[in-house]
XYZ file of N, CA and C in Angstrom:
618
model
N 89.111 37.925 4.380
C 87.727 37.925 3.567
C 87.419 39.275 3.271
N 86.125 39.384 2.578
C 85.718 40.729 1.847
C 85.416 41.668 3.309
N 85.188 41.229 4.210
C 84.630 42.114 5.439
C 85.893 42.583 5.985
N 87.136 42.377 5.727
C 88.290 42.843 6.361
C 88.971 42.047 7.485
N 88.714 40.949 7.778
C 89.134 40.123 8.857
C 89.525 38.799 8.461
N 90.503 38.337 9.108
C 91.245 36.891 8.555
C 90.374 35.715 9.280
N 90.367 34.653 8.426
C 89.667 33.416 8.787
C 90.610 32.278 8.360
N 90.711 31.268 9.484
C 91.292 30.145 9.111
C 90.239 29.043 8.771
N 90.583 28.506 7.587
C 89.358 27.421 7.092
C 90.023 25.893 7.059
N 89.271 25.010 7.110
C 89.640 23.729 7.057
C 88.879 23.141 5.978
N 89.428 22.613 4.732
C 88.557 22.016 3.871
C 88.975 20.599 3.684
N 88.173 19.767 3.345
C 88.319 18.294 3.103
C 87.710 17.927 1.882
N 88.052 16.956 1.166
C 87.385 16.070 0.205
C 86.804 14.782 0.578
N 85.468 14.738 0.540
C 84.617 13.403 0.919
C 83.565 13.231 -0.027
N 83.550 11.776 -0.549
C 82.656 11.483 -1.518
C 82.580 12.160 -2.846
N 83.656 12.694 -3.141
C 83.907 13.372 -4.514
C 83.617 14.861 -4.302
N 83.084 15.390 -3.179
C 82.712 16.782 -2.952
C 83.890 17.459 -2.068
N 84.025 18.493 -2.066
C 84.867 19.403 -1.126
C 83.891 20.137 -0.181
N 84.248 20.073 1.029
C 83.534 20.295 2.270
C 84.329 21.182 3.041
N 83.739 22.038 3.791
C 84.311 22.900 4.547
C 83.923 22.526 6.403
N 84.448 21.883 6.947
C 83.761 21.158 8.205
C 84.159 22.460 9.339
N 84.877 23.106 8.983
C 85.382 24.040 10.425
C 86.052 25.317 9.880
N 85.780 26.499 10.207
C 86.121 27.846 10.201
C 86.327 28.582 11.422
N 87.319 29.259 11.471
C 87.430 30.171 12.774
C 88.025 31.576 12.337
N 87.492 32.482 13.102
C 87.848 33.989 12.728
C 89.173 34.200 13.829
N 90.203 34.896 13.338
C 91.256 35.030 13.991
C 91.637 36.691 13.762
N 92.512 36.979 14.782
C 93.253 38.152 14.671
C 94.027 38.226 13.647
N 94.166 39.911 13.132
C 95.308 40.078 12.040
C 96.595 39.554 12.519
N 96.990 39.467 13.897
C 98.459 39.215 14.206
C 98.769 37.919 14.396
N 97.594 36.833 14.080
C 97.643 35.382 13.898
C 98.807 35.005 13.024
N 99.570 34.296 13.211
C 100.756 34.148 12.271
C 100.774 32.436 11.455
N 100.248 31.570 12.285
C 100.266 30.493 11.619
C 99.448 29.280 12.124
N 99.162 28.296 11.215
C 98.161 27.245 11.437
C 98.828 26.032 10.784
N 98.126 24.926 11.105
C 98.821 23.415 10.778
C 97.471 22.444 10.774
N 97.525 21.582 9.956
C 96.739 20.491 9.773
C 97.285 19.211 9.644
N 96.649 18.227 10.405
C 97.462 16.755 10.426
C 96.447 15.865 10.038
N 96.679 14.907 9.383
C 95.632 13.660 8.975
C 95.961 12.398 9.678
N 94.762 11.859 10.270
C 95.266 10.642 11.071
C 95.039 9.294 10.324
N 95.368 8.210 10.836
C 95.327 7.086 10.199
C 93.861 6.632 9.827
N 92.816 7.199 10.299
C 91.474 6.662 10.065
C 90.501 7.816 9.135
N 91.538 8.827 8.726
C 90.968 9.793 7.823
C 90.517 11.084 8.785
N 90.812 11.012 10.088
C 90.421 12.157 11.088
C 91.546 13.297 10.846
N 91.162 14.395 11.258
C 91.961 15.698 11.292
C 92.283 16.152 12.348
N 93.423 16.940 12.490
C 93.702 17.690 13.692
C 94.053 19.170 13.174
N 93.514 20.306 13.777
C 93.884 21.598 13.003
C 94.201 22.258 14.373
N 95.435 22.917 13.867
C 96.115 23.889 15.328
C 96.510 25.027 14.716
N 96.323 26.239 15.604
C 96.368 27.643 15.051
C 96.760 28.505 16.205
N 97.177 29.547 15.995
C 97.428 30.554 16.966
C 96.579 31.930 16.907
N 96.202 32.308 17.951
C 95.329 33.426 17.986
C 95.170 34.324 19.210
N 95.501 35.542 19.173
C 95.610 36.385 20.254
C 96.519 35.839 21.459
N 97.593 35.500 21.060
C 98.922 34.805 21.884
C 98.433 33.566 22.515
N 97.490 32.910 21.965
C 97.183 31.432 22.241
C 97.400 30.524 21.352
N 97.441 29.290 21.689
C 97.476 28.242 20.656
C 96.277 27.193 20.971
N 95.503 26.912 19.782
C 94.335 26.267 19.809
C 94.279 24.899 19.131
N 93.729 23.922 19.260
C 93.540 22.799 18.523
C 92.165 22.264 18.585
N 91.817 21.434 17.295
C 90.415 20.947 17.280
C 90.511 19.709 16.482
N 89.746 18.746 16.858
C 89.785 17.437 16.317
C 88.597 17.359 15.313
N 88.645 16.774 14.030
C 87.710 16.471 13.148
C 87.608 15.215 12.827
N 86.484 14.551 13.109
C 86.239 12.938 12.941
C 86.279 12.526 11.427
N 86.512 11.298 11.211
C 86.417 10.925 9.880
C 85.145 11.249 8.919
N 84.037 11.388 9.704
C 82.882 11.634 8.847
C 82.523 13.179 9.050
N 83.476 14.270 9.649
C 83.127 15.512 9.707
C 82.676 15.995 11.058
N 82.567 15.083 12.189
C 82.091 15.438 13.329
C 83.065 16.285 14.010
N 82.752 17.400 14.823
C 83.618 18.218 15.245
C 83.645 17.900 16.549
N 85.222 18.051 17.266
C 85.411 17.896 18.689
C 85.698 19.259 19.277
N 85.585 19.381 20.564
C 85.838 20.852 21.256
C 87.144 21.519 20.639
N 87.030 23.056 20.905
C 88.470 23.680 20.772
C 89.097 23.690 21.896
N 90.282 23.185 21.926
C 91.144 23.228 23.079
C 92.199 24.375 22.986
N 92.220 25.245 23.970
C 93.376 26.161 24.201
C 94.561 25.116 24.772
N 95.757 24.962 23.983
C 96.583 23.956 24.458
C 97.771 24.526 24.937
N 98.001 25.969 24.723
C 99.200 26.738 25.412
C 99.045 28.260 24.887
N 100.114 29.024 25.090
C 100.350 30.435 24.890
C 101.574 30.573 24.051
N 101.575 31.660 23.255
C 102.693 31.769 22.481
C 102.527 33.358 21.678
N 103.664 33.846 21.197
C 103.666 35.194 20.274
C 104.390 34.813 19.159
N 103.864 35.095 17.849
C 104.579 34.911 16.626
C 105.160 33.352 16.654
N 104.125 32.647 16.989
C 104.511 31.158 17.021
C 104.552 30.359 15.645
N 105.421 29.497 15.356
C 105.242 28.684 14.250
C 104.658 27.225 14.946
N 103.654 26.760 14.215
C 102.660 25.694 14.888
C 102.755 24.494 14.064
N 102.969 23.312 14.586
C 102.715 22.106 13.859
C 102.153 20.942 14.651
N 101.408 20.125 13.779
C 100.465 19.242 14.581
C 100.625 17.705 13.889
N 100.306 16.756 14.669
C 100.418 15.381 14.225
C 99.224 14.473 14.928
N 98.872 13.473 14.183
C 97.984 12.504 14.851
C 98.758 11.101 14.674
N 99.256 10.668 15.668
C 99.886 9.295 15.497
C 99.182 8.154 15.245
N 99.696 7.032 14.452
C 99.122 5.918 14.455
C 98.094 5.325 15.797
N 98.734 5.559 16.840
C 98.282 5.170 18.264
C 96.942 6.083 18.451
N 96.574 7.098 17.800
C 95.510 7.974 18.002
C 95.984 9.180 18.957
N 97.235 9.310 19.490
C 97.699 10.465 20.118
C 97.758 11.674 18.987
N 97.103 12.984 19.642
C 97.228 14.071 18.860
C 98.143 15.026 19.603
N 99.177 15.510 18.680
C 100.343 16.344 19.237
C 100.330 17.530 18.425
N 100.857 18.523 19.304
C 100.921 20.013 18.768
C 102.400 20.493 19.382
N 103.005 20.998 18.485
C 104.307 21.803 18.950
C 104.277 23.144 18.503
N 104.862 23.857 19.097
C 105.070 25.585 18.750
C 106.185 25.943 19.259
N 107.049 26.761 18.150
C 108.184 27.442 18.606
C 107.770 29.037 18.559
N 107.848 29.599 19.868
C 107.204 30.689 20.142
C 108.445 31.883 20.356
N 108.164 33.060 19.931
C 109.072 34.233 20.154
C 109.259 34.418 21.494
N 108.137 34.765 22.357
C 107.925 34.835 23.439
C 106.656 34.763 24.178
N 106.356 34.706 25.545
C 104.987 34.588 26.054
C 104.822 35.752 26.902
N 103.899 36.655 26.368
C 103.942 38.048 27.026
C 102.401 38.300 27.035
N 101.773 37.960 28.261
C 100.325 38.031 28.179
C 99.882 39.173 29.291
N 98.707 39.755 29.187
C 98.085 40.560 29.965
C 98.354 40.136 31.706
N 98.699 40.822 32.443
C 98.614 40.520 33.757
C 100.091 39.959 34.038
N 100.907 39.788 33.216
C 102.352 39.379 33.551
C 103.114 40.756 33.684
N 104.183 40.606 34.493
C 105.090 41.823 34.732
C 106.153 41.901 33.775
N 106.668 40.662 33.143
C 107.442 40.521 32.171
C 107.376 39.401 31.187
N 107.385 39.231 30.079
C 107.442 38.114 29.190
C 108.347 37.123 29.384
N 107.841 35.831 29.307
C 108.746 34.560 29.724
C 109.555 34.448 28.298
N 110.587 33.765 28.421
C 111.732 33.436 27.278
C 111.028 32.795 26.236
N 111.506 33.039 24.925
C 111.112 32.248 23.966
C 111.262 30.784 23.979
N 110.640 29.799 23.550
C 110.885 28.598 23.747
C 110.142 27.413 22.773
N 110.212 26.455 22.773
C 109.794 25.364 21.977
C 108.958 24.577 22.945
N 107.636 24.424 22.772
C 106.643 23.681 23.791
C 106.007 22.572 22.713
N 105.522 21.743 23.788
C 104.725 20.509 23.264
C 103.583 20.169 24.041
N 102.405 19.657 23.500
C 101.196 19.484 24.165
C 100.687 18.175 23.411
N 100.173 17.166 24.118
C 99.518 16.118 23.657
C 98.246 15.809 24.298
N 97.437 14.914 23.407
C 96.110 14.341 23.878
C 95.912 12.970 23.683
N 95.860 12.027 24.604
C 95.469 10.545 24.492
C 94.301 10.548 23.717
N 94.031 9.434 23.114
C 92.746 9.204 22.516
C 91.739 9.168 23.640
N 90.523 9.915 23.502
C 89.386 9.892 24.400
C 89.869 10.993 25.447
N 90.885 11.764 25.485
C 91.376 12.651 26.629
C 91.643 14.103 25.966
N 91.509 15.146 26.924
C 91.738 16.438 26.643
C 93.201 16.642 26.464
N 93.688 17.695 25.961
C 95.246 18.120 26.009
C 95.735 18.329 27.383
N 96.614 17.913 27.802
C 97.648 18.157 29.040
C 98.208 19.272 28.957
N 98.834 19.611 30.015
C 99.490 21.048 30.407
C 101.004 21.006 29.245
N 101.044 22.069 28.745
C 102.201 21.911 27.691
C 103.623 21.745 28.383
N 104.639 21.210 27.787
C 105.816 21.114 28.453
C 106.996 21.598 27.493
N 108.119 22.131 28.027
C 109.120 23.099 27.460
C 110.061 21.872 26.931
N 110.391 21.950 25.671
C 111.515 21.194 25.069
C 112.659 21.886 24.994
N 112.718 23.250 24.612
C 113.890 24.028 24.476
C 113.512 25.530 24.767
N 114.352 25.960 25.443
C 114.565 27.554 25.889
C 115.202 28.498 25.108
N 115.867 27.968 23.948
C 116.677 28.836 23.343
C 115.977 29.804 22.507
N 116.338 30.945 22.179
C 115.805 31.733 21.297
C 115.429 31.271 19.900
N 114.456 31.429 19.327
C 114.146 30.790 17.835
C 114.778 31.542 16.933
N 115.263 31.161 15.636
C 115.687 31.587 14.508
C 114.745 32.022 13.631
N 114.700 33.016 12.909
C 113.713 33.327 11.900
C 114.128 33.425 10.601
N 113.340 32.920 9.692
C 113.656 32.679 8.482
C 112.898 34.062 7.568
N 112.865 33.652 6.246
C 112.371 34.795 5.409
C 111.064 35.128 5.731
N 110.162 34.188 6.118
C 108.715 34.526 6.752
C 108.468 35.076 7.852
N 109.639 35.462 8.562
C 109.741 36.086 9.833
C 108.919 35.212 10.960
N 109.011 33.817 10.761
C 108.442 32.902 11.739
C 109.492 31.979 11.927
N 109.496 31.306 13.379
C 110.668 30.207 13.617
C 110.540 28.819 12.909
N 111.373 28.470 12.401
C 111.545 27.214 11.505
C 111.358 26.152 12.567
N 110.412 25.237 12.303
C 110.094 24.037 13.197
C 109.307 22.990 12.123
N 109.598 21.777 12.372
C 108.616 20.809 11.784
C 108.621 19.505 12.721
N 107.543 18.873 12.710
C 107.016 17.833 13.490
C 106.487 16.453 12.650
N 107.230 15.258 12.736
C 106.928 14.322 11.846
C 107.064 12.904 12.707
N 106.209 11.998 12.155
C 106.220 10.552 12.851
C 107.380 9.909 12.708
N 107.743 9.025 13.654
C 109.000 8.042 13.340
C 108.399 6.595 13.951
N 107.107 6.673 14.264
C 106.513 5.241 14.766
C 105.319 5.398 15.317
N 104.609 4.120 15.745
C 103.219 4.161 16.031
C 102.811 5.271 16.979
N 103.933 5.346 18.099
C 103.679 6.326 18.975
C 104.833 7.141 19.402
N 105.504 7.751 18.505
C 106.901 8.224 18.459
C 107.009 9.377 17.114
N 107.476 10.355 17.511
C 107.804 11.252 16.695
C 109.045 12.206 16.873
N 109.310 13.215 16.103
C 110.600 13.718 16.154
C 110.071 15.228 15.693
N 110.784 16.272 16.432
C 110.566 17.690 16.169
C 111.972 18.253 15.863
N 112.092 18.980 14.667
C 113.511 19.446 14.311
C 113.231 20.945 13.915
N 114.346 21.792 14.432
C 113.888 23.029 14.576
C 115.373 24.004 14.428
N 115.035 25.421 14.255
C 116.062 26.150 14.359
C 116.125 26.965 15.582
N 117.410 27.446 16.384
C 117.397 28.324 17.359
C 118.776 29.076 17.339
N 118.799 30.165 18.079
C 119.779 30.898 18.092
C 120.531 30.597 19.505
N 121.688 30.241 19.489
C 122.633 29.865 20.893
C 124.064 30.128 20.641
N 124.838 30.711 21.548
C 126.069 31.051 21.674
C 126.590 31.744 20.247
N 125.591 32.802 19.885
C 125.882 33.614 18.923
C 125.752 32.968 17.346
N 125.279 31.888 17.424
C 125.078 31.143 16.097
C 123.729 30.670 15.824
N 123.397 30.296 14.504
C 122.199 29.710 14.337
C 122.343 28.036 14.126
N 121.526 27.462 15.221
C 121.642 25.940 15.349
C 120.458 25.176 14.817
N 120.847 24.019 14.503
C 119.794 23.201 14.072
C 119.664 21.918 15.166
N 118.532 21.888 15.614
C 118.495 20.819 16.784
C 117.182 20.023 16.535
N 117.243 18.805 17.163
C 115.957 17.814 17.180
C 115.777 17.177 18.582
N 114.462 16.721 18.854
C 113.997 16.197 19.890
C 113.182 15.025 19.662
N 113.471 13.872 20.288
C 112.744 12.676 20.043
C 111.348 12.866 20.916
N 110.279 12.252 20.507
C 109.121 12.240 21.456
C 108.475 10.835 21.514
N 108.464 10.215 22.551
C 108.013 8.823 22.670
C 107.050 8.734 23.584
N 105.764 8.256 23.116
C 104.542 8.125 24.050
C 104.264 9.211 24.887
N 104.368 10.471 23.978
C 103.811 11.842 24.604
C 104.934 12.310 25.572
N 105.989 11.727 25.557
C 107.374 12.533 26.511
C 108.503 12.925 25.620
N 108.684 14.346 25.558
C 109.662 14.815 24.938
C 111.144 14.480 25.589
N 112.122 13.782 24.617
C 113.455 13.501 24.992
C 114.293 14.729 25.068
N 115.382 15.004 25.668
C 116.193 16.154 25.634
C 116.654 16.443 24.257
N 116.620 17.706 23.669
C 117.060 18.086 22.436
C 118.558 17.853 22.190
N 118.930 17.678 20.932
C 120.401 17.498 20.526
C 120.373 18.320 19.440
N 121.771 18.973 19.412
C 122.376 19.989 18.400
C 122.846 19.280 17.364
N 122.388 19.231 16.180
C 122.840 18.561 14.968
C 123.805 19.235 14.212
N 123.783 20.563 14.188
C 124.686 21.360 13.369
C 126.051 21.608 14.093
N 126.986 21.781 13.204
C 128.395 22.105 13.804
C 128.462 23.341 14.614
N 129.400 23.315 15.684
C 129.447 24.449 16.670
C 130.099 25.708 16.054
N 130.609 25.515 14.978
C 131.652 26.639 14.350
C 131.000 27.318 13.089
N 129.718 27.025 12.705
C 129.095 27.644 11.609
C 127.682 27.924 11.889
N 127.127 28.817 11.112
C 125.473 28.976 11.263
C 124.545 27.822 10.430
N 123.646 27.254 10.577
C 122.774 26.486 10.084
C 121.523 26.897 10.014
N 121.017 26.709 8.921
C 119.521 27.027 8.830
C 118.692 25.842 8.467
N 117.691 25.409 9.358
C 116.689 24.465 9.149
C 115.966 24.445 7.957
N 115.912 23.135 7.155
C 115.292 23.189 5.874
C 114.123 22.168 5.707
N 114.347 21.021 6.540
C 113.327 20.061 6.402
C 113.830 18.874 7.293
N 112.720 17.690 7.445
C 113.031 16.535 8.057
C 112.155 15.420 7.553
N 112.745 14.319 7.473
C 111.806 13.233 6.937
C 112.127 11.885 7.644
N 111.326 11.066 7.320
C 111.615 9.526 8.152
C 111.146 8.467 7.275
N 112.128 7.525 7.068
C 111.694 6.192 6.464
C 111.965 5.067 7.423
N 111.077 3.850 7.344
C 111.378 2.934 8.319
C 113.038 2.353 8.103
N 113.244 1.844 6.678
C 114.515 1.368 6.489
C 115.671 2.439 6.694
N 115.472 3.433 6.224
C 116.623 4.861 6.453
C 116.970 5.396 7.657
N 115.819 5.661 8.587
C 115.767 6.375 9.520
C 115.359 7.583 9.374
N 115.730 8.524 10.366
C 115.359 9.904 10.085
C 116.526 10.762 9.454
N 116.038 11.724 8.705
C 117.063 12.686 7.816
C 116.429 14.123 8.183
N 117.673 15.017 8.785
C 117.344 16.213 9.033
C 118.312 17.022 8.135
N 117.677 17.959 7.310
C 118.382 18.863 6.348
C 118.510 20.222 6.760
N 119.834 20.893 6.480
C 119.884 22.316 6.830
C 120.914 22.810 5.819
């Protein structure tokens, strides 16, 4: 902004007009934000700020839900989704978790948190504890997409055994399954994207 600070803004078009239902001031160190559109026109915004991950739901008519602190992370890449079931999902691939009062930072990892309809976000769970791989933007590469009414998949890049690996993990009804390494063991791989179609299944590109 002109005042010299960073602001995350959520804009939506309703009735032919562009509206801004939500904005939040964040630190200069804030690295990422994501927005997801639900089946009924509702929105979920997720972002990082001051080493924390936050999420907020916006109703179809612009009503604002509370701001939820869903977890912690440093230099995180954040992704969000609203499933057809109404479940709100946030994943983030973080370089480390190093917060005041801790003697040492926790290892880098991929984390997931979800909220069932009408409920607050639960405690985040770790999907993968491998070190994230950084791209040109100097943020970990990760994406989250839907694969069913209450199912999704997260695909991402990590560093393991001296190589860059592409991995994925299915998430069913809010429960992440163990991650699977997709790329070959003898070469570096750099995550590029993930897509899903009902007839063709899931495609991960690297």
